Amino acid sequence: MIKKADIVLFLCIVVFGLAISWHAAFFDRQGNEVVVTAGGQVFGVYPLAEDREIEVTQSGHSNHITIKDGKVSMTSSTCKNQVCVQTGTISHTKDSIACLPNRVIVEIKAGKNNPEGGDVDVISG
């Protein structure tokens, strides 16, 4: 039997979930830096506003990254599954593209020159 407290708890969970979704949808920050990590090391940090092509080659593997019109995509990779290429474009902070077989990660960060704040955080072991 459903009690009144169960309904209240359910509604609270739904409202909380909607609030988080709303916050993520409307307050998602636009990043201004693309951080490319290869093999656990920062390969490069590039401005999101500047169109460019980046080739990451390591250990016989290759990834081609394109920055265009404020969006980033991995346009080709030598990995077998191609999930990284199928990810599509990213353009907001906390968005990322990962090529796990080739150990390449592309992230959007709010950099030092972004009025919305933030730094590129790099923790290396």
mmCIF file of C-alpha atoms in Angstrom:
data_model
loop_
_atom_site.group_PDB
_atom_site.id
_atom_site.type_symbol
_atom_site.label_atom_id
_atom_site.label_comp_id
_atom_site.label_asym_id
_atom_site.label_seq_id
_atom_site.Cartn_x
_atom_site.Cartn_y
_atom_site.Cartn_z
ATOM 1 C CA MET A 1 0.000 0.000 0.000
ATOM 2 C CA ILE A 2 1.293 3.428 -0.924
ATOM 3 C CA LYS A 3 1.410 5.893 1.927
ATOM 4 C CA LYS A 4 1.234 9.655 1.795
ATOM 5 C CA ALA A 5 4.907 9.855 2.844
ATOM 6 C CA ASP A 6 5.894 7.671 -0.146
ATOM 7 C CA ILE A 7 4.169 10.064 -2.540
ATOM 8 C CA VAL A 8 5.825 13.089 -0.920
ATOM 9 C CA LEU A 9 9.236 11.400 -1.119
ATOM 10 C CA PHE A 10 8.680 10.508 -4.776
ATOM 11 C CA LEU A 11 7.652 14.078 -5.634
ATOM 12 C CA CYS A 12 10.700 15.478 -3.819
ATOM 13 C CA ILE A 13 13.002 13.197 -5.809
ATOM 14 C CA VAL A 14 11.330 14.192 -9.091
ATOM 15 C CA VAL A 15 11.548 17.921 -8.278
ATOM 16 C CA PHE A 16 15.208 17.556 -7.277
ATOM 17 C CA GLY A 17 15.990 15.716 -10.521
ATOM 18 C CA LEU A 18 14.213 18.351 -12.603
ATOM 19 C CA ALA A 19 16.070 21.135 -10.788
ATOM 20 C CA ILE A 20 19.426 19.529 -11.562
ATOM 21 C CA SER A 21 18.460 19.027 -15.218
ATOM 22 C CA TRP A 22 17.247 22.615 -15.505
ATOM 23 C CA HIS A 23 20.450 23.946 -13.962
ATOM 24 C CA ALA A 24 22.613 21.884 -16.318
ATOM 25 C CA ALA A 25 20.598 22.960 -19.363
ATOM 26 C CA PHE A 26 20.441 26.697 -18.662
ATOM 27 C CA PHE A 27 23.637 27.407 -16.745
ATOM 28 C CA ASP A 28 26.087 25.307 -18.750
ATOM 29 C CA ARG A 29 29.185 27.429 -19.166
ATOM 30 C CA GLN A 30 30.811 28.026 -22.495
ATOM 31 C CA GLY A 31 34.455 27.031 -22.287
ATOM 32 C CA ASN A 32 37.249 28.809 -24.085
ATOM 33 C CA GLU A 33 40.072 26.259 -24.069
ATOM 34 C CA VAL A 34 40.534 22.823 -25.572
ATOM 35 C CA VAL A 35 42.805 20.558 -23.530
ATOM 36 C CA VAL A 36 44.206 17.529 -25.357
ATOM 37 C CA THR A 37 45.720 14.791 -23.198
ATOM 38 C CA ALA A 38 47.667 11.910 -24.729
ATOM 39 C CA GLY A 39 49.045 9.018 -22.726
ATOM 40 C CA GLY A 40 48.227 10.762 -19.450
ATOM 41 C CA GLN A 41 50.228 13.897 -20.328
ATOM 42 C CA VAL A 42 48.915 17.232 -21.594
ATOM 43 C CA PHE A 43 49.606 17.274 -25.332
ATOM 44 C CA GLY A 44 48.389 20.839 -25.830
ATOM 45 C CA VAL A 45 45.984 23.603 -24.799
ATOM 46 C CA TYR A 46 44.306 25.475 -27.639
ATOM 47 C CA PRO A 47 41.834 28.391 -27.827
ATOM 48 C CA LEU A 48 38.331 27.246 -28.725
ATOM 49 C CA ALA A 49 37.771 30.410 -30.769
ATOM 50 C CA GLU A 50 40.663 29.667 -33.155
ATOM 51 C CA ASP A 51 40.015 27.176 -35.967
ATOM 52 C CA ARG A 52 42.769 24.573 -36.308
ATOM 53 C CA GLU A 53 43.614 20.959 -37.045
ATOM 54 C CA ILE A 54 45.559 18.921 -34.466
ATOM 55 C CA GLU A 55 47.277 15.614 -35.147
ATOM 56 C CA VAL A 56 48.135 13.488 -32.102
ATOM 57 C CA THR A 57 50.513 10.648 -32.931
ATOM 58 C CA GLN A 58 51.949 8.318 -30.290
ATOM 59 C CA SER A 59 52.993 4.670 -30.122
ATOM 60 C CA GLY A 60 51.943 4.066 -33.719
ATOM 61 C CA HIS A 61 48.418 5.422 -33.151
ATOM 62 C CA SER A 62 46.988 8.615 -34.611
ATOM 63 C CA ASN A 63 44.036 10.889 -33.800
ATOM 64 C CA HIS A 64 42.951 13.902 -35.856
ATOM 65 C CA ILE A 65 41.150 16.660 -33.919
ATOM 66 C CA THR A 66 39.364 19.610 -35.530
ATOM 67 C CA ILE A 67 38.491 22.893 -33.821
ATOM 68 C CA LYS A 68 36.042 24.878 -35.945
ATOM 69 C CA ASP A 69 33.408 27.534 -35.197
ATOM 70 C CA GLY A 70 33.823 27.125 -31.426
ATOM 71 C CA LYS A 71 33.268 23.367 -31.531
ATOM 72 C CA VAL A 72 35.655 20.423 -31.308
ATOM 73 C CA SER A 73 35.445 17.009 -32.915
ATOM 74 C CA MET A 74 37.703 14.028 -33.411
ATOM 75 C CA THR A 75 37.499 13.582 -37.158
ATOM 76 C CA SER A 76 39.601 10.433 -37.485
ATOM 77 C CA SER A 77 41.354 7.834 -35.381
ATOM 78 C CA THR A 78 43.292 4.630 -35.918
ATOM 79 C CA CYS A 79 41.352 2.852 -33.148
ATOM 80 C CA LYS A 80 39.114 -0.066 -34.117
ATOM 81 C CA ASN A 81 35.784 0.920 -32.542
ATOM 82 C CA GLN A 82 35.649 4.601 -33.680
ATOM 83 C CA VAL A 83 33.493 5.627 -30.685
ATOM 84 C CA CYS A 84 35.596 8.785 -30.336
ATOM 85 C CA VAL A 85 34.844 9.811 -33.932
ATOM 86 C CA GLN A 86 31.138 9.016 -33.532
ATOM 87 C CA THR A 87 30.907 11.205 -30.407
ATOM 88 C CA GLY A 88 30.383 14.249 -32.611
ATOM 89 C CA THR A 89 31.143 17.837 -31.607
ATOM 90 C CA ILE A 90 31.578 19.310 -28.142
ATOM 91 C CA SER A 91 31.545 22.979 -27.122
ATOM 92 C CA HIS A 92 30.765 23.384 -23.406
ATOM 93 C CA THR A 93 32.789 23.006 -20.237
ATOM 94 C CA LYS A 94 32.976 19.480 -18.900
ATOM 95 C CA ASP A 95 32.270 18.054 -22.377
ATOM 96 C CA SER A 96 34.842 15.519 -23.498
ATOM 97 C CA ILE A 97 35.784 13.090 -26.237
ATOM 98 C CA ALA A 98 37.781 10.028 -25.226
ATOM 99 C CA CYS A 99 39.664 7.580 -27.413
ATOM 100 C CA LEU A 100 40.470 4.906 -24.856
ATOM 101 C CA PRO A 101 42.424 2.526 -27.135
ATOM 102 C CA ASN A 102 44.760 5.368 -28.194
ATOM 103 C CA ARG A 103 44.739 7.010 -24.728
ATOM 104 C CA VAL A 104 43.677 10.437 -26.070
ATOM 105 C CA ILE A 105 41.211 12.708 -24.254
ATOM 106 C CA VAL A 106 39.857 16.030 -25.530
ATOM 107 C CA GLU A 107 38.156 18.312 -22.979
ATOM 108 C CA ILE A 108 36.624 21.780 -22.970
ATOM 109 C CA LYS A 109 37.704 23.910 -20.019
ATOM 110 C CA ALA A 110 37.008 27.444 -18.839
ATOM 111 C CA GLY A 111 40.508 28.911 -18.988
ATOM 112 C CA LYS A 112 42.262 31.822 -17.319
ATOM 113 C CA ASN A 113 40.955 34.360 -19.825
ATOM 114 C CA ASN A 114 37.343 33.232 -19.518
ATOM 115 C CA PRO A 115 35.199 35.817 -17.694
ATOM 116 C CA GLU A 116 33.237 32.936 -16.201
ATOM 117 C CA GLY A 117 36.368 31.866 -14.339
ATOM 118 C CA GLY A 118 38.247 28.669 -14.007
ATOM 119 C CA ASP A 119 41.655 27.327 -14.844
ATOM 120 C CA VAL A 120 42.942 24.345 -16.671
ATOM 121 C CA ASP A 121 43.537 21.836 -13.906
ATOM 122 C CA VAL A 122 46.227 19.312 -14.576
ATOM 123 C CA ILE A 123 47.178 16.715 -12.017
ATOM 124 C CA SER A 124 50.092 14.553 -13.003
ATOM 125 C CA GLY A 125 51.532 11.645 -11.109
#
